Short mmCIF file of C-alpha atoms and ligand atoms in Angstrom, two decimals:
data_model
loop_
_atom_site.label_atom_id
_atom_site.label_comp_id
_atom_site.label_asym_id
_atom_site.label_seq_id
_atom_site.Cartn_x
_atom_site.Cartn_y
_atom_site.Cartn_z
CA UNK A 148 -62.67 1.21 39.29
CA UNK A 149 -61.41 2.00 35.92
CA UNK A 150 -59.81 -0.90 33.56
CA UNK A 151 -56.15 -1.19 33.36
CA UNK A 152 -56.45 0.20 29.85
CA UNK A 153 -58.71 2.96 30.80
CA UNK A 154 -57.17 4.52 33.45
CA UNK A 155 -55.24 7.64 33.25
CA UNK A 156 -51.61 7.84 33.25
CA UNK A 157 -49.22 10.81 34.56
CA UNK A 158 -45.49 10.91 34.02
CA UNK A 159 -43.19 12.43 36.13
CA UNK A 160 -39.45 13.68 35.69
CA UNK A 161 -36.95 15.72 37.63
CA UNK A 162 -34.52 18.03 35.31
CA UNK A 163 -31.65 20.35 35.90
CA UNK A 164 -29.88 20.76 38.91
CA UNK A 165 -31.34 18.71 41.52
CA UNK A 166 -32.89 20.12 44.89
CA UNK A 167 -33.37 18.85 48.04
CA UNK A 168 -37.19 17.85 48.07
CA UNK A 169 -37.33 16.41 44.80
CA UNK A 170 -38.17 13.05 46.11
CA UNK A 171 -40.69 14.42 48.46
CA UNK A 172 -42.58 15.74 45.21
CA UNK A 173 -42.57 12.38 43.30
CA UNK A 174 -43.73 10.66 46.53
CA UNK A 175 -46.98 13.21 46.86
CA UNK A 176 -47.35 12.75 43.31
CA UNK A 177 -47.45 9.16 43.46
CA UNK A 178 -49.78 8.79 46.38
CA UNK A 179 -51.90 11.53 45.19
CA UNK A 180 -52.87 9.87 42.01
CA UNK A 181 -52.85 6.33 43.34
CA UNK A 182 -55.75 7.41 45.85
CA UNK A 183 -57.57 8.58 42.41
CA UNK A 184 -56.90 5.29 40.88
CA UNK A 185 -54.43 6.73 38.47
CA UNK A 186 -50.97 5.53 37.68
CA UNK A 187 -47.65 7.06 37.84
CA UNK A 188 -44.94 6.50 35.49
CA UNK A 189 -41.25 7.96 36.81
CA UNK A 190 -38.98 9.11 33.72
CA UNK A 191 -35.14 8.45 34.45
CA UNK A 192 -32.89 11.34 33.79
CA UNK A 193 -35.04 13.94 32.75
CA UNK A 194 -35.57 15.38 29.32
CA UNK A 195 -32.70 13.05 28.30
CA UNK A 196 -34.65 9.73 29.90
CA UNK A 197 -37.86 11.12 28.27
CA UNK A 198 -36.11 11.32 24.83
CA UNK A 199 -34.81 7.69 25.32
CA UNK A 200 -38.20 6.51 26.72
CA UNK A 201 -36.88 5.25 30.04
CA UNK A 202 -39.52 4.75 31.83
CA UNK A 203 -40.35 3.12 35.20
CA UNK A 204 -43.34 2.45 37.19
CA UNK A 205 -43.82 4.55 40.36
CA UNK A 206 -47.48 3.10 41.07
CA UNK A 207 -48.49 -0.58 41.13
CA UNK A 208 -52.05 -2.79 41.06
CA UNK A 209 -52.34 -4.44 44.23
CA UNK A 210 -55.80 -6.18 44.49
CA UNK A 211 -58.30 -3.81 43.33
CA UNK A 212 -56.33 -0.67 44.39
CA UNK A 213 -53.39 1.62 42.90
CA UNK A 214 -50.73 1.71 45.32
CA UNK A 215 -47.61 3.70 45.18
CA UNK A 216 -44.26 1.42 44.64
CA UNK A 217 -42.78 0.39 48.08
CA UNK A 218 -39.46 2.23 47.63
CA UNK A 219 -41.12 5.46 47.38
CA UNK A 220 -42.08 5.14 51.39
CA UNK A 221 -38.96 6.60 52.72
CA UNK A 222 -38.24 8.87 49.59
CA UNK A 223 -39.47 11.92 51.32
CA UNK A 224 -36.57 12.41 53.44
CA UNK A 225 -34.22 11.75 50.76
CA UNK A 226 -32.18 14.43 49.15
CA UNK A 227 -31.20 14.46 45.23
CA UNK A 228 -33.43 12.73 43.04
CA UNK A 229 -34.54 9.01 42.88
CA UNK A 230 -35.30 9.43 39.03
CA UNK A 231 -32.21 11.37 38.26
CA UNK A 232 -31.69 14.39 36.58
CA UNK A 233 -29.76 16.27 33.72
CA UNK A 234 -29.23 19.23 31.39
CA UNK A 235 -30.38 18.66 28.18
CA UNK A 236 -29.64 20.72 25.21
CA UNK A 237 -31.57 17.91 22.77
CA UNK A 238 -34.76 18.68 24.18
CA UNK A 239 -34.47 22.23 23.01
CA UNK A 240 -34.70 21.14 19.94
CA UNK A 241 -37.97 20.23 17.86
CA UNK A 242 -36.61 17.13 16.93
CA UNK A 243 -35.49 16.11 20.59
CA UNK A 244 -39.39 17.27 21.65
CA UNK A 245 -40.76 14.99 18.63
CA UNK A 246 -39.28 12.27 20.28
CA UNK A 247 -39.98 12.69 23.22
CA UNK A 248 -43.86 13.41 22.63
CA UNK A 249 -43.79 9.90 20.55
CA UNK A 250 -42.53 7.95 23.53
CA UNK A 251 -44.84 9.58 25.88
CA UNK A 252 -47.67 8.40 23.10
CA UNK A 253 -46.36 5.18 22.77
CA UNK A 254 -46.59 4.41 26.41
CA UNK A 255 -50.23 5.67 26.50
CA UNK A 256 -49.45 8.75 28.93
CA UNK A 257 -51.35 11.75 28.58
CA UNK A 258 -49.85 13.92 31.47
CA UNK A 259 -46.66 15.20 32.68
CA UNK A 260 -45.13 16.83 35.76
CA UNK A 261 -41.94 18.62 35.13
CA UNK A 262 -40.25 19.48 38.14
CA UNK A 263 -37.42 21.59 37.66
CA UNK A 264 -35.92 25.25 37.38
CA UNK A 265 -36.35 27.75 34.69
CA UNK A 266 -34.77 25.61 31.60
CA UNK A 267 -36.76 22.55 32.92
CA UNK A 268 -40.23 24.96 32.93
CA UNK A 269 -39.25 26.22 29.46
CA UNK A 270 -39.39 23.01 28.05
CA UNK A 271 -42.41 22.06 29.94
CA UNK A 272 -44.30 25.40 28.13
CA UNK A 273 -42.92 24.46 24.89
CA UNK A 274 -44.41 20.93 25.03
CA UNK A 275 -47.44 21.96 26.44
CA UNK A 276 -48.25 24.19 23.60
CA UNK A 277 -46.91 22.09 20.91
CA UNK A 278 -49.11 18.76 21.84
CA UNK A 279 -52.10 17.56 23.24
CA UNK A 280 -49.84 16.24 26.23
CA UNK A 281 -51.37 18.31 29.19
CA UNK A 282 -48.11 19.51 31.06
CA UNK A 283 -47.85 21.11 34.36
CA UNK A 284 -44.27 22.21 36.15
CA UNK A 285 -43.52 22.48 40.04
CA UNK A 286 -40.60 24.89 40.68
CA UNK A 287 -37.57 23.30 41.97
CA UNK A 288 -34.02 24.84 42.39
CA UNK A 289 -32.31 25.88 45.49
CA UNK A 290 -31.72 29.19 43.71
CA UNK A 291 -35.05 30.79 44.34
CA UNK A 292 -34.32 32.07 40.73
CA UNK A 293 -38.11 31.16 39.54
CA UNK A 294 -40.37 34.09 39.12
CA UNK A 295 -44.15 33.77 40.09
CA UNK A 296 -43.60 31.76 43.30
CA UNK A 297 -42.29 32.58 46.76
CA UNK A 298 -40.42 29.77 46.97
CA UNK A 299 -38.73 26.87 44.88
CA UNK A 300 -38.52 23.30 46.32
CA UNK A 301 -34.80 22.83 47.85
CA UNK A 302 -34.35 26.63 48.95
CA UNK A 303 -34.74 26.32 52.37
CA UNK A 304 -32.75 23.68 53.14
CA UNK A 305 -29.96 24.94 51.03
CA UNK A 306 -30.30 27.89 53.25
CA UNK A 307 -30.12 25.80 56.20
CA UNK A 308 -26.89 24.06 54.93
CA UNK A 309 -25.48 27.38 54.24
CA UNK A 310 -25.74 28.82 57.50
CA UNK A 311 -24.82 25.79 59.55
CA UNK A 312 -21.44 26.33 57.08
CA UNK A 313 -21.14 29.83 57.81
CA UNK A 314 -21.73 29.08 61.72
CA UNK A 315 -18.57 26.67 61.70
CA UNK A 316 -16.51 28.67 59.54
CA UNK A 317 -17.14 31.83 62.04
CA UNK A 318 -16.07 29.71 64.84
CA UNK A 319 -12.69 29.12 63.48
CA UNK A 320 -12.36 32.64 61.98
CA UNK A 321 -12.80 34.30 65.37
CA UNK A 322 -10.51 32.29 67.09
CA UNK A 323 -7.67 33.68 64.48
CA UNK A 324 -9.16 36.80 63.77
CA UNK A 325 -9.48 36.12 59.97
CA UNK A 326 -11.44 37.38 57.31
CA UNK A 327 -13.53 34.58 55.30
CA UNK A 328 -15.00 35.05 51.79
CA UNK A 329 -17.67 32.23 51.82
CA UNK A 330 -18.78 31.34 47.99
CA UNK A 331 -22.28 29.95 47.75
CA UNK A 332 -24.06 28.73 44.35
CA UNK A 333 -26.48 31.26 42.47
CA UNK A 334 -25.16 31.56 38.95
CA UNK A 335 -27.56 34.42 38.20
CA UNK A 336 -29.19 35.10 41.16
CA UNK A 337 -28.16 36.48 44.68
CA UNK A 338 -30.73 35.35 46.54
CA UNK A 339 -28.95 32.57 48.60
CA UNK A 340 -26.11 34.95 49.69
CA UNK A 341 -28.50 37.77 50.65
CA UNK A 342 -30.86 35.73 52.79
CA UNK A 343 -27.99 33.51 54.46
CA UNK A 344 -25.88 36.56 55.22
CA UNK A 345 -28.90 38.28 57.34
CA UNK A 346 -29.24 35.03 59.12
CA UNK A 347 -25.54 34.54 59.75
CA UNK A 348 -25.02 38.01 60.88
CA UNK A 349 -22.21 38.41 58.13
CA UNK A 350 -20.37 41.70 57.69
CA UNK A 351 -20.78 42.04 53.96
CA UNK A 352 -22.68 40.32 51.19
CA UNK A 353 -21.74 40.21 47.22
CA UNK A 354 -24.21 39.73 44.75
CA UNK A 355 -24.52 39.83 40.95
CA UNK A 356 -27.65 42.22 41.10
CA UNK A 357 -25.11 44.65 42.82
CA UNK A 358 -22.60 44.69 40.10
CA UNK A 359 -19.61 46.70 41.88
CA UNK A 360 -16.45 46.75 39.58
CA UNK A 361 -13.88 44.52 40.51
CA UNK A 362 -11.24 47.77 41.95
CA UNK A 363 -13.86 48.93 44.22
CA UNK A 364 -15.12 45.42 45.26
CA UNK A 365 -11.23 44.63 46.62
CA UNK A 366 -10.96 48.31 48.06
CA UNK A 367 -14.39 48.31 49.92
CA UNK A 368 -13.64 44.73 51.23
CA UNK A 369 -10.19 45.94 52.82
CA UNK A 370 -12.03 48.96 54.27
CA UNK A 371 -14.49 47.03 56.37
CA UNK A 372 -12.26 44.38 57.17
CA UNK A 373 -10.20 47.40 58.72
CA UNK A 374 -12.79 48.82 60.78
CA UNK A 375 -14.08 45.65 62.37
CA UNK A 376 -10.51 44.43 63.49
CA UNK A 377 -9.66 48.20 64.38
CA UNK A 378 -12.80 48.59 66.62
CA UNK A 379 -12.18 45.52 68.66
CA UNK A 380 -9.06 43.65 69.60
CA UNK A 381 -11.21 40.56 70.82
CA UNK A 382 -12.10 37.50 69.22
CA UNK A 383 -13.72 38.87 66.11
CA UNK A 384 -14.03 37.67 62.51
CA UNK A 385 -15.35 39.11 59.17
CA UNK A 386 -17.62 37.22 56.90
CA UNK A 387 -18.39 38.43 53.46
CA UNK A 388 -20.86 35.77 51.55
CA UNK A 389 -20.18 35.91 48.20
CA UNK A 390 -22.75 34.85 44.90
CA UNK A 391 -21.43 32.21 42.30
CA UNK A 392 -22.75 34.85 40.11
CA UNK A 393 -20.27 37.78 41.07
CA UNK A 394 -18.13 37.90 37.95
CA UNK A 395 -14.67 38.32 40.02
CA UNK A 396 -13.32 34.64 41.07
CA UNK A 397 -13.65 33.87 44.66
CA UNK A 398 -9.89 32.79 44.61
CA UNK A 399 -8.95 35.58 42.49
CA UNK A 400 -10.51 38.09 45.35
CA UNK A 401 -9.13 36.75 48.18
CA UNK A 402 -5.42 36.99 46.58
CA UNK A 403 -6.26 40.96 45.82
CA UNK A 404 -7.56 41.30 49.23
CA UNK A 405 -4.47 39.62 51.14
CA UNK A 406 -2.08 41.72 49.23
CA UNK A 407 -3.93 44.98 50.34
CA UNK A 408 -4.13 43.54 53.90
CA UNK A 409 -0.23 42.88 53.93
CA UNK A 410 0.07 46.28 53.50
CA UNK A 411 -3.01 47.95 55.30
CA UNK A 412 -3.17 45.08 58.41
CA UNK A 413 -0.33 43.23 58.39
CA UNK A 414 -1.07 40.00 60.49
CA UNK A 415 -4.40 39.75 59.28
CA UNK A 416 -5.40 36.42 57.06
CA UNK A 417 -7.95 36.12 54.70
CA UNK A 418 -9.26 32.84 53.50
CA UNK A 419 -11.41 31.87 50.67
CA UNK A 420 -14.13 28.85 50.77
CA UNK A 421 -16.21 27.71 47.69
CA UNK A 422 -19.30 25.83 49.35
CA UNK A 423 -20.43 24.34 45.45
CA UNK A 424 -22.65 21.20 45.36
CA UNK A 425 -22.13 20.56 49.23
CA UNK A 426 -25.15 22.88 49.63
CA UNK A 427 -27.65 21.24 47.19
CA UNK A 428 -27.57 17.75 48.69
CA UNK A 429 -28.57 16.42 52.01
CA UNK A 430 -32.10 15.58 53.61
CA UNK A 431 -34.82 18.10 52.80
CA UNK A 432 -36.03 20.33 55.91
CA UNK A 433 -39.50 20.19 57.15
CA UNK A 434 -40.38 23.30 54.97
CA UNK A 435 -38.78 21.81 51.80
CA UNK A 436 -40.92 18.66 52.11
CA UNK A 437 -44.13 20.34 53.16
CA UNK A 438 -44.05 22.64 50.26
CA UNK A 439 -42.89 19.65 47.73
CA UNK A 440 -46.08 17.51 49.31
CA UNK A 441 -48.48 20.26 48.74
CA UNK A 442 -47.35 21.19 45.03
CA UNK A 443 -47.18 17.31 44.32
CA UNK A 444 -50.80 17.28 45.32
CA UNK A 445 -51.71 20.42 43.55
CA UNK A 446 -50.02 18.87 40.02
CA UNK A 447 -52.07 16.19 40.10
CA UNK A 448 -55.15 17.86 41.20
CA UNK A 449 -54.52 20.51 38.33
CA UNK A 450 -54.04 17.41 35.69
CA UNK A 451 -57.16 15.66 36.34
CA UNK A 452 -59.07 18.80 36.23
CA UNK A 453 -58.02 19.45 32.46
CA UNK A 454 -55.25 21.96 33.33
CA UNK A 455 -52.10 22.19 31.32
CA UNK A 456 -49.33 24.91 30.50
CA UNK A 457 -49.00 25.84 34.35
CA UNK A 458 -46.68 26.21 37.18
CA UNK A 459 -48.07 25.75 40.89
CA UNK A 460 -46.60 28.41 42.61
CA UNK A 461 -46.04 28.61 46.69
CA UNK A 462 -47.54 32.08 48.11
CA UNK A 463 -46.98 34.30 45.11
CA UNK A 464 -46.11 38.14 46.21
CA UNK A 465 -48.59 38.85 44.41
CA UNK A 466 -51.07 36.94 42.10
CA UNK A 467 -50.00 37.42 38.72
CA UNK A 468 -52.68 38.06 35.53
CA UNK A 469 -54.06 34.82 34.78
CA UNK A 470 -53.30 32.98 37.62
CA UNK A 471 -55.85 30.85 39.41
CA UNK A 472 -55.99 29.97 43.57
CA UNK A 473 -56.93 26.96 44.43
CA UNK A 474 -58.62 25.36 47.75
CA UNK A 475 -55.00 25.18 49.23
CA UNK A 476 -54.65 28.93 50.04
CA UNK A 477 -50.85 28.65 49.45
CA UNK A 478 -50.84 27.02 46.05
CA UNK A 479 -51.77 28.95 42.93
CA UNK A 480 -51.92 28.21 39.30
CA UNK A 481 -49.93 30.56 37.23
CA UNK A 482 -49.68 30.09 33.30
CA UNK A 483 -45.88 29.08 32.42
CA UNK A 484 -45.61 31.83 30.08
CA UNK A 485 -46.46 34.46 32.72
CA UNK A 486 -43.97 32.78 34.71
CA UNK A 487 -41.27 32.63 32.28
CA UNK A 488 -41.72 36.45 31.83
CA UNK A 489 -41.55 37.18 35.41
CA UNK A 490 -38.52 35.03 35.68
CA UNK A 491 -36.64 36.52 32.92
CA UNK A 492 -37.48 40.06 34.86
CA UNK A 493 -35.96 38.50 37.85
CA UNK A 494 -32.93 37.53 36.52
CA UNK A 495 -32.30 40.87 34.29
CA UNK A 496 -33.17 42.91 37.58
CA UNK A 497 -36.03 44.62 36.12
CA UNK A 498 -38.61 42.72 38.29
CA UNK A 499 -39.92 44.62 41.58
CA UNK A 500 -39.16 41.54 43.38
CA UNK A 501 -35.39 41.66 42.25
CA UNK A 502 -35.83 45.33 43.14
CA UNK A 503 -37.16 44.70 46.37
CA UNK A 504 -34.51 42.21 47.48
CA UNK A 505 -31.46 44.37 46.91
CA UNK A 506 -32.98 47.40 48.58
CA UNK A 507 -33.75 45.27 51.51
CA UNK A 508 -30.27 44.03 51.42
CA UNK A 509 -29.02 47.60 51.49
CA UNK A 510 -30.88 48.48 54.22
CA UNK A 511 -29.90 46.15 56.52
CA UNK A 512 -26.48 45.92 55.71
CA UNK A 513 -24.02 47.47 58.25
CA UNK A 514 -26.83 47.02 60.62
CA UNK A 515 -27.56 43.22 61.06
CA UNK A 516 -24.06 42.49 61.06
CA UNK A 517 -22.37 40.89 64.15
O1 LIG B 39 -29.23 24.47 40.35
C1 LIG B 39 -28.40 25.98 39.72
C2 LIG B 39 -27.42 25.86 40.32
O2 LIG B 39 -27.59 25.38 41.64
C3 LIG B 39 -26.69 26.87 39.92
O3 LIG B 39 -26.49 28.11 41.30
C4 LIG B 39 -25.27 26.15 39.80
O4 LIG B 39 -24.70 27.68 39.04
C5 LIG B 39 -25.55 25.22 39.00
O5 LIG B 39 -26.92 24.73 39.54
C6 LIG B 39 -24.35 24.26 38.92
O6 LIG B 39 -24.76 23.28 38.22
P1 LIG B 39 -24.26 22.08 37.65
O7 LIG B 39 -24.18 21.12 38.86
O8 LIG B 39 -24.66 21.37 36.70
O9 LIG B 39 -22.57 22.35 37.68
#
């Protein structure tokens, strides 16, 4: 066994919007590292804590062995992040990153795992190319807006929470023959709205990649509501799932819609619900825990093999240039630079993956609605 001073040390932080499954990744990182005699240090409050030197041990030495701290044992089942998170403006500056690097060096840490979304992984790439510290990223964002990976930690739990909410709303909507517009998170990406609408059998889905002008939007919603309620006098509902990133504010949309309905379909009420942060909390699903654990294992493995400046990706739709397969058939190393370029094209609509999502939605809309 290595002496205390010789043992490598890995720091880990969670950054940006929290995502269910982040704790499962932390637990997996601590357990994998400990099994290989490596210490893990948690960084509180993401990059903010890294710049302030807020470290906390996630492993401890017991006799001849390194072990995860006991409070990590049940962590896999918990939502949020035990380390806390932050969105840091300061870390985007060279000065902020220099302070962070100095704190890592002072603590004898040569490796860092960043668990977070697009902005957090941009920071990881900057740190990796500006220093000798080995840095790897794990994609975590409920929005599924990270390129070069089929999914990110938190997406599956968020979708299950949305689905549960849409089912509940549908119950009361049918009872009153009402139309509901339900907004789900997704500032720049409509994936959650698209995927949830198919699973819930929604009548319509609005996503930023669709770009419908406001006037057409209200008119087309009113037409659809008239079609559904006109076709059946029974307990029907109209469910419209809207991504947060659609420009028109949800309550403004509902008010305009109600004005139209008052003329065209008197007696039909429209209601709006913004699910907001409800979607980001809660116990992680089986799939998020499993993906988080395998990406966490892969992150430690990559660092101990000397890798840096890469993201652990979960089953990319296509293996990008420069990517490396690992012993786990579902986990691939993707250079952070490649992943960041893919994320930019995912968000500006030029990525084949975005075009595939939009084409698929257009194909199923009006077919899979109930
Ligand atoms: O994590 C991404 C995201 O969920 C976006 O969809 C949403 O707009 C944003 O986080 C909200 O972030 P905050 O909690 O900082 O308001």
